PDB file of C-alpha atoms in Angstrom:
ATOM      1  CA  UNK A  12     152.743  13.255  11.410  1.00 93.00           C
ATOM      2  CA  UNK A  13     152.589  17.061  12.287  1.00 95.00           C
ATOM      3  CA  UNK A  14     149.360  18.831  10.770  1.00 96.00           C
ATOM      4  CA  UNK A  15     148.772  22.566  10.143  1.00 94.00           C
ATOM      5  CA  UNK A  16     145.171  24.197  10.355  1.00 95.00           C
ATOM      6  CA  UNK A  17     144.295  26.541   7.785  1.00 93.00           C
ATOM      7  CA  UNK A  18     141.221  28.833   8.422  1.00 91.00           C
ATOM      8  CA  UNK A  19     139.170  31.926   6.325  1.00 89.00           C
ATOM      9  CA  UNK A  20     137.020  32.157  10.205  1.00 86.00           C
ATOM     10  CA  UNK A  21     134.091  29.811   8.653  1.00 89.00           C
ATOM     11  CA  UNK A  22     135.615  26.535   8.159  1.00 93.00           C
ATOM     12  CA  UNK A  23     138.875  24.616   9.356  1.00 95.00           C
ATOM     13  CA  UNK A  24     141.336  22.489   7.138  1.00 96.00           C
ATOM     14  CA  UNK A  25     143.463  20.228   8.931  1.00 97.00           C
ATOM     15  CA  UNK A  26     146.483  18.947   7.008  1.00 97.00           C
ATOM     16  CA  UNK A  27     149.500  17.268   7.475  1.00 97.00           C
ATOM     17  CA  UNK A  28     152.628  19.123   6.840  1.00 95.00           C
ATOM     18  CA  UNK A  29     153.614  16.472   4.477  1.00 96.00           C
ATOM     19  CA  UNK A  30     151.771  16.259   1.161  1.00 96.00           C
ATOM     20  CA  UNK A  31     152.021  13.792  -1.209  1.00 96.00           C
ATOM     21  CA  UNK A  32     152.751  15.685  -4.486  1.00 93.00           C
ATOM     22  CA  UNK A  33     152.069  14.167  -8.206  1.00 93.00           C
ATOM     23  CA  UNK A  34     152.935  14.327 -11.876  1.00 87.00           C
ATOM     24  CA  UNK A  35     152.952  12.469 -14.842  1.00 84.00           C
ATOM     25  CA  UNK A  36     154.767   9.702 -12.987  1.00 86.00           C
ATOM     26  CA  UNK A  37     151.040   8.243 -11.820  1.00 92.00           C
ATOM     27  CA  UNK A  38     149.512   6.016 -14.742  1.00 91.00           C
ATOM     28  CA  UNK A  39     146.137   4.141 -14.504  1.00 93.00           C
ATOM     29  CA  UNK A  40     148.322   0.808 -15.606  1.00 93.00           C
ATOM     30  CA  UNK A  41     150.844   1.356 -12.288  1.00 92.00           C
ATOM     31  CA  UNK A  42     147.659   0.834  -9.606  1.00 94.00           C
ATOM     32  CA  UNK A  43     149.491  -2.042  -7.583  1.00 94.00           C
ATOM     33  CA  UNK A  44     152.199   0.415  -7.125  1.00 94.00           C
ATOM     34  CA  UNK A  45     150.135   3.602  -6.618  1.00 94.00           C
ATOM     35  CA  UNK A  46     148.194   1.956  -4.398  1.00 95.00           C
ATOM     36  CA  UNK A  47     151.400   0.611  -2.368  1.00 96.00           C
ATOM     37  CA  UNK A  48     152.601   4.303  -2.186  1.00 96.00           C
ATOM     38  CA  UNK A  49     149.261   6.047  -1.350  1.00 97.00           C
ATOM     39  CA  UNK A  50     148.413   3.103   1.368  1.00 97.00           C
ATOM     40  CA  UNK A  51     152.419   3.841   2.872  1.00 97.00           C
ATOM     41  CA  UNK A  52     151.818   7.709   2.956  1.00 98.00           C
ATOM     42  CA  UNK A  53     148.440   7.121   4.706  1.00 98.00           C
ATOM     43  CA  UNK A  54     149.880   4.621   7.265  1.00 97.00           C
ATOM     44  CA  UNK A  55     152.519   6.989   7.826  1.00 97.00           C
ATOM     45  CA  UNK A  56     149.899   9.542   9.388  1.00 97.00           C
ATOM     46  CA  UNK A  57     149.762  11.578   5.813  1.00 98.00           C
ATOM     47  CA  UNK A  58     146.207  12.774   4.479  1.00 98.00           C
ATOM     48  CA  UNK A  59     146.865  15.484   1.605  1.00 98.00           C
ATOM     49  CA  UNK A  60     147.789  15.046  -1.566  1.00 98.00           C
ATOM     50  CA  UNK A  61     148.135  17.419  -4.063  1.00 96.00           C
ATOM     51  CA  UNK A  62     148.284  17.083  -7.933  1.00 97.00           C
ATOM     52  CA  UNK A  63     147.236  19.436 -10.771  1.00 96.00           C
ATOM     53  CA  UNK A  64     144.688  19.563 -14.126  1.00 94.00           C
ATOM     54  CA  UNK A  65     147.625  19.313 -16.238  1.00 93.00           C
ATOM     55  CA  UNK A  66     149.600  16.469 -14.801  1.00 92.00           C
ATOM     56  CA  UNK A  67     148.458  13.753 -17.203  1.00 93.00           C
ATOM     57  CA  UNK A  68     146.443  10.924 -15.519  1.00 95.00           C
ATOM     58  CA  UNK A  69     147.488  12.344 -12.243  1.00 96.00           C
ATOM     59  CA  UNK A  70     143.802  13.256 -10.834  1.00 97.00           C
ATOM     60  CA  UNK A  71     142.547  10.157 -12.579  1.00 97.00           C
ATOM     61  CA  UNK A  72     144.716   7.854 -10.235  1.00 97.00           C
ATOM     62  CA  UNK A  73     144.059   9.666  -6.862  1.00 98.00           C
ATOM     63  CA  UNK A  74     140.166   9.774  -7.719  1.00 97.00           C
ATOM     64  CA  UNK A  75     140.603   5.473  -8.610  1.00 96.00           C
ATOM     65  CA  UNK A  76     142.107   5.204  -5.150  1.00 97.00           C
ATOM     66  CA  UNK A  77     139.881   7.789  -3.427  1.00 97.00           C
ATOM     67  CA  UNK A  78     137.013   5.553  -4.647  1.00 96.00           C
ATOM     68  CA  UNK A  79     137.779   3.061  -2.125  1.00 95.00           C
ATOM     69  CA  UNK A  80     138.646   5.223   0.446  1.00 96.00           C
ATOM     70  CA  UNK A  81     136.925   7.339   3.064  1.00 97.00           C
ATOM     71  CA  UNK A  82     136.989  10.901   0.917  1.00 97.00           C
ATOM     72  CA  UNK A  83     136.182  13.075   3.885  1.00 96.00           C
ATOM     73  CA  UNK A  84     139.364  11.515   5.396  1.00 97.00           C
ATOM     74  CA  UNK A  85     141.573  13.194   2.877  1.00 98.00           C
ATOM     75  CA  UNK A  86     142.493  16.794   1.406  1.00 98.00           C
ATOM     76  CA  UNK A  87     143.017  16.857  -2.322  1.00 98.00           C
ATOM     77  CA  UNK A  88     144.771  20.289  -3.575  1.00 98.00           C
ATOM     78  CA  UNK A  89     144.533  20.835  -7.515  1.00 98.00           C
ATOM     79  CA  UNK A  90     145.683  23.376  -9.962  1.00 97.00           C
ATOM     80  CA  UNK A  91     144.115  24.954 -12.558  1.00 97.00           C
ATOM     81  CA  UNK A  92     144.975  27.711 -16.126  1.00 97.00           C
ATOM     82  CA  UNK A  93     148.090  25.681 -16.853  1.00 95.00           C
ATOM     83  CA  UNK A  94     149.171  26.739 -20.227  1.00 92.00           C
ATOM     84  CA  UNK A  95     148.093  23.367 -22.626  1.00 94.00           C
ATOM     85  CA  UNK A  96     150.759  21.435 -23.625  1.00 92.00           C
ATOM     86  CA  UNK A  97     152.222  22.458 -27.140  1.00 92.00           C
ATOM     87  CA  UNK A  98     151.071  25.503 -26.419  1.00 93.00           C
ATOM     88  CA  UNK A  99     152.914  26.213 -23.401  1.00 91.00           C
ATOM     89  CA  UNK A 100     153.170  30.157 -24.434  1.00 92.00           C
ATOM     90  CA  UNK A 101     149.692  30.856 -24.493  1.00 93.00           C
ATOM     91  CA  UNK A 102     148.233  31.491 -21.110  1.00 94.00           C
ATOM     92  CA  UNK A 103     145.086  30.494 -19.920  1.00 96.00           C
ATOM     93  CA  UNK A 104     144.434  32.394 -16.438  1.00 97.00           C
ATOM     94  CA  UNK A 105     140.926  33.044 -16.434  1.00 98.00           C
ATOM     95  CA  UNK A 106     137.632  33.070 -14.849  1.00 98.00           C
ATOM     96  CA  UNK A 107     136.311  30.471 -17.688  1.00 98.00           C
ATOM     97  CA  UNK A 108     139.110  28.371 -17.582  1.00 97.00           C
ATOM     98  CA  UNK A 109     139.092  28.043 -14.201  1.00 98.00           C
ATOM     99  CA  UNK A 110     135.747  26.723 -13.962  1.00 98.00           C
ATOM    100  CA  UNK A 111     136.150  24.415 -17.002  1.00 98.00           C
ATOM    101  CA  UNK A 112     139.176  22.809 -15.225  1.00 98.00           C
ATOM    102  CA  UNK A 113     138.136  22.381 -12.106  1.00 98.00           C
ATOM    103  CA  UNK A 114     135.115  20.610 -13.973  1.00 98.00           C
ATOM    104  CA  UNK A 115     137.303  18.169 -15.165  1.00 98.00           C
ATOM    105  CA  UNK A 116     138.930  17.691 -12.500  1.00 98.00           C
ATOM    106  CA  UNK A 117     135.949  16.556  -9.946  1.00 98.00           C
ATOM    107  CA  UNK A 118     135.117  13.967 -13.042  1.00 98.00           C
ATOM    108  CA  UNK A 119     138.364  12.726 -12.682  1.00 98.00           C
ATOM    109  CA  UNK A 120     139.044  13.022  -9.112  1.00 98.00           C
ATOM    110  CA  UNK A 121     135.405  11.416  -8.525  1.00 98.00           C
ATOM    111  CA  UNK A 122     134.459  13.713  -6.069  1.00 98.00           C
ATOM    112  CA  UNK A 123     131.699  16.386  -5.583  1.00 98.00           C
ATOM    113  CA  UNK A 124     134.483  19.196  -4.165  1.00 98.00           C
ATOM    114  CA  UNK A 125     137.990  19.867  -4.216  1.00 98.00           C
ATOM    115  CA  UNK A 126     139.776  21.022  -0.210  1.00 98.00           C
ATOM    116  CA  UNK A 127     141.958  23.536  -2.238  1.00 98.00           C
ATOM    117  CA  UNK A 128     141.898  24.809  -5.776  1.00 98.00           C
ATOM    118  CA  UNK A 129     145.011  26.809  -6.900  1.00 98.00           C
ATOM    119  CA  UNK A 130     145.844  28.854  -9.975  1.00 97.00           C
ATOM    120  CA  UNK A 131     148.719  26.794 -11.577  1.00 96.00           C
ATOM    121  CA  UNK A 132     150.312  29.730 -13.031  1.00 94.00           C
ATOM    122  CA  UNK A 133     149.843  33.952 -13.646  1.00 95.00           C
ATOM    123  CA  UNK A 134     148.790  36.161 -16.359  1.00 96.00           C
ATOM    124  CA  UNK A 135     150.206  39.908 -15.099  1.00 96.00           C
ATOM    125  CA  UNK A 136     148.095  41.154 -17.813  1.00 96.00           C
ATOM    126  CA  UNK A 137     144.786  39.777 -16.110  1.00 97.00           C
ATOM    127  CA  UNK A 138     143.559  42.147 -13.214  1.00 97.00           C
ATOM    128  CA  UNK A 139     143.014  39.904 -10.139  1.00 98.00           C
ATOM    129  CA  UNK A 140     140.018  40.641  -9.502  1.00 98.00           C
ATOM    130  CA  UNK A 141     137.825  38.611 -11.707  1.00 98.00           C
ATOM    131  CA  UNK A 142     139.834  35.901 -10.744  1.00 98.00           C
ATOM    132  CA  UNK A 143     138.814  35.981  -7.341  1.00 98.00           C
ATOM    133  CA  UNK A 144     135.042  36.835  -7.871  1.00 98.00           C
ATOM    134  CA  UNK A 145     134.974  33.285  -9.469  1.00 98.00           C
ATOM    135  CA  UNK A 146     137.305  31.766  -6.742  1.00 98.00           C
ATOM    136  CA  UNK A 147     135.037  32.701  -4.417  1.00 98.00           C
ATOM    137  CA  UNK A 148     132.023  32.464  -6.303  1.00 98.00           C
ATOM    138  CA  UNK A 149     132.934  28.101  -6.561  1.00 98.00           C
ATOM    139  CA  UNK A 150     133.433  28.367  -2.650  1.00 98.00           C
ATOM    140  CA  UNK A 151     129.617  29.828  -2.342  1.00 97.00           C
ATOM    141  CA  UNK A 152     128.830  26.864  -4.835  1.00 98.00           C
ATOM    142  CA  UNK A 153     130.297  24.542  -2.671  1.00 98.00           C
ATOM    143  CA  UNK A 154     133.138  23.114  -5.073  1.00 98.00           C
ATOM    144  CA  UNK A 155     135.850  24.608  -3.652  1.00 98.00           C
ATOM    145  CA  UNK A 156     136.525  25.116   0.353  1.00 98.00           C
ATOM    146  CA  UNK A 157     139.742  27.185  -0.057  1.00 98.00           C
ATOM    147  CA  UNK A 158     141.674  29.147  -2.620  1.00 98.00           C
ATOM    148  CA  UNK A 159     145.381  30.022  -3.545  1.00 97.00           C
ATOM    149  CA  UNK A 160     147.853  30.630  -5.934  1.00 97.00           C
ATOM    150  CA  UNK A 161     150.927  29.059  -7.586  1.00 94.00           C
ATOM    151  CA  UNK A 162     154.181  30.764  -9.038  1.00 91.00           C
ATOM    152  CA  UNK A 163     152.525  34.145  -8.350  1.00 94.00           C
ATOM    153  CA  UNK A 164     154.902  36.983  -7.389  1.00 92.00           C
ATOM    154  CA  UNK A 165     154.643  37.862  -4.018  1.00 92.00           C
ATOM    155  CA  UNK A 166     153.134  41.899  -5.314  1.00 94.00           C
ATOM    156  CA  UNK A 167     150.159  39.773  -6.969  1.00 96.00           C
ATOM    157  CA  UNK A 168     149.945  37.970  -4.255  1.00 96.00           C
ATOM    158  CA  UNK A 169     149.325  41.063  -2.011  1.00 96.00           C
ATOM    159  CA  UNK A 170     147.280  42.664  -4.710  1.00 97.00           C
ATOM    160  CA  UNK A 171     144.769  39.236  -4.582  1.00 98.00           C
ATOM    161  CA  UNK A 172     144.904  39.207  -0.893  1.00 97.00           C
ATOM    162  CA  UNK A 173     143.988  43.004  -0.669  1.00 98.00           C
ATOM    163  CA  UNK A 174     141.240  42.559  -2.988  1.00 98.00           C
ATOM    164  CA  UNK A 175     139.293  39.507  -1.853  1.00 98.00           C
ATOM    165  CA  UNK A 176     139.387  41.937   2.325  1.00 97.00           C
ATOM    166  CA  UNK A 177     138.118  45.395   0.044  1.00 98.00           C
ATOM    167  CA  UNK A 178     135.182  43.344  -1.356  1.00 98.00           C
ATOM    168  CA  UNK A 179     134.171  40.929   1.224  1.00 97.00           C
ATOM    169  CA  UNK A 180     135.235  37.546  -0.519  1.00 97.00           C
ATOM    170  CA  UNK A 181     136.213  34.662   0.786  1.00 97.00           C
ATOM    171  CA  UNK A 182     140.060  35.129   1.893  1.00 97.00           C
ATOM    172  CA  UNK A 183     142.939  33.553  -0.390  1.00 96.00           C
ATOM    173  CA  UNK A 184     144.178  31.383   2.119  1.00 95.00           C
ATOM    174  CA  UNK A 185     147.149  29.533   0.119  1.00 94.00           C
ATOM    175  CA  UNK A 186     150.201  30.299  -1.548  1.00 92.00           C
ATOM    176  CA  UNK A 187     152.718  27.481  -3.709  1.00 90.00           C
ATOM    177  CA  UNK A 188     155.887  29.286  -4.426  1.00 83.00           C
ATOM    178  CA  UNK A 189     158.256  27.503  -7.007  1.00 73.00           C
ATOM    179  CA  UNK A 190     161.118  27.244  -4.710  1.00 70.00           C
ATOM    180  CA  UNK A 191     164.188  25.282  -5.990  1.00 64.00           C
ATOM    181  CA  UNK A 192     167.561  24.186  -3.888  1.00 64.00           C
ATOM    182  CA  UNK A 193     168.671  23.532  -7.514  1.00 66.00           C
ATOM    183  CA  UNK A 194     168.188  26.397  -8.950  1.00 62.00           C
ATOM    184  CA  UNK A 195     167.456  30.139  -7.930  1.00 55.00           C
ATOM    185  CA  UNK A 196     164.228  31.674  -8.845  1.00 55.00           C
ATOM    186  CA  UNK A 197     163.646  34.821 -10.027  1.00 56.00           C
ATOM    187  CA  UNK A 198     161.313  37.281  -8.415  1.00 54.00           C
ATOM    188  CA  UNK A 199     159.969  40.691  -8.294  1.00 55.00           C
ATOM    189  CA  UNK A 200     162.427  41.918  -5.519  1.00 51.00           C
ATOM    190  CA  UNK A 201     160.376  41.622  -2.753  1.00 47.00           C
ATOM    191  CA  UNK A 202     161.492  38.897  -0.406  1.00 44.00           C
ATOM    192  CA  UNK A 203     158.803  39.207   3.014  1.00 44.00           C
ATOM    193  CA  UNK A 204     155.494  37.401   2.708  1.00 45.00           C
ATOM    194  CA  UNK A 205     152.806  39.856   3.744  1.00 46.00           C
ATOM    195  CA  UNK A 206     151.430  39.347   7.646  1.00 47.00           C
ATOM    196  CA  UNK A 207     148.214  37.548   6.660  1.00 49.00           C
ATOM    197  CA  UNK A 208     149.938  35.168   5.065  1.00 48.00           C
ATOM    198  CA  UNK A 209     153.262  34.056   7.757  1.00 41.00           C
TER     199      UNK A 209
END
């Protein structure tokens, strides 16, 4: 299976260009089939998978089959700040948040750091900049080896970018659009990703 390299010019992240995603479809009670899937994927040359705070039992179930597996081997990419459920208006992009979730996630995920941590969704209201002090700030502590964003609009996108080069943070290295062949998305009008980021 092809692989990518991702860099910020300290460390390397080697992953395959095909991730295995996850949702609410993963249950605890399911293993024997889980463990079919994730063994399949793996055999098949795959070593990333990527799942979120907010999908259910989700982390739970790649941390139960992580625990028998070589965990340097494999990239895990999480999301944090989703909106809770029942409360899906109320957003939750913060520095505070951020750290609280990814908290819960390593407990879950049974592991000491996360490859990639992304902000699940945006809060235009929030200046970026907070947000990536604390980005950064886990990657100094040793939680997090690279940063991103999810369903960000590609001028907040810049906007982090620009902000983590003026003030000598780590670089935001990833970005998870919400592309649909189903449906169009909506953006801010601006269709070309920034250099830094092609």
């Amino acid at each position: 299976m092809k692989e990518i390299t991702v860099t910020d010019g300290q460390q390397k992240l080697s992953m395959t260009q095909i991730v295995l995603g996850s949702s609410d479809y993963l249950k605890l009670d399911n293993m024997p089939k889980v463990n079919h899937m994730f063994d399949l994927y793996v055999e098949l040359g795959g070593n990333t998978f990527d799942t979120a705070r907010h999908y259910r039992d989700a982390e739970s179930v790649i941390g139960d089959w992580m625990s028998r597996h070589d965990r340097k081997a494999f990239n895990i990419i999480t999301k944090c700040c989703h909106p809770k459920r029942g409360a899906l208006d109320v957003p939750r992009v913060s520095p505070e948040n951020m750290r609280a979730d990814l908290t819960e996630s390593l407990q879950h995920l049974q592991t000491e750091y996360v490859d990639v941590l992304l902000l699940h969704r945006d809060d235009p209201t929030k200046p970026v900049g907070p947000l990536m002090e604390a980005f950064s700030a886990l990657v100094d502590e040793g939680k997090v080896r690279f940063f991103g964003v999810s369903n960000w609009t590609l001028s907040r996108v810049q906007e982090a970018i620009s902000y983590c080069r003026e003030h000598g943070l780590h670089p935001l290295s990833f970005n998870s659009p919400n592309f649909s062949l189903a449906s169009v998305n909506q953006h801010d009008g601006t269709t070309a990703l920034p250099q830094t980021m092609r």
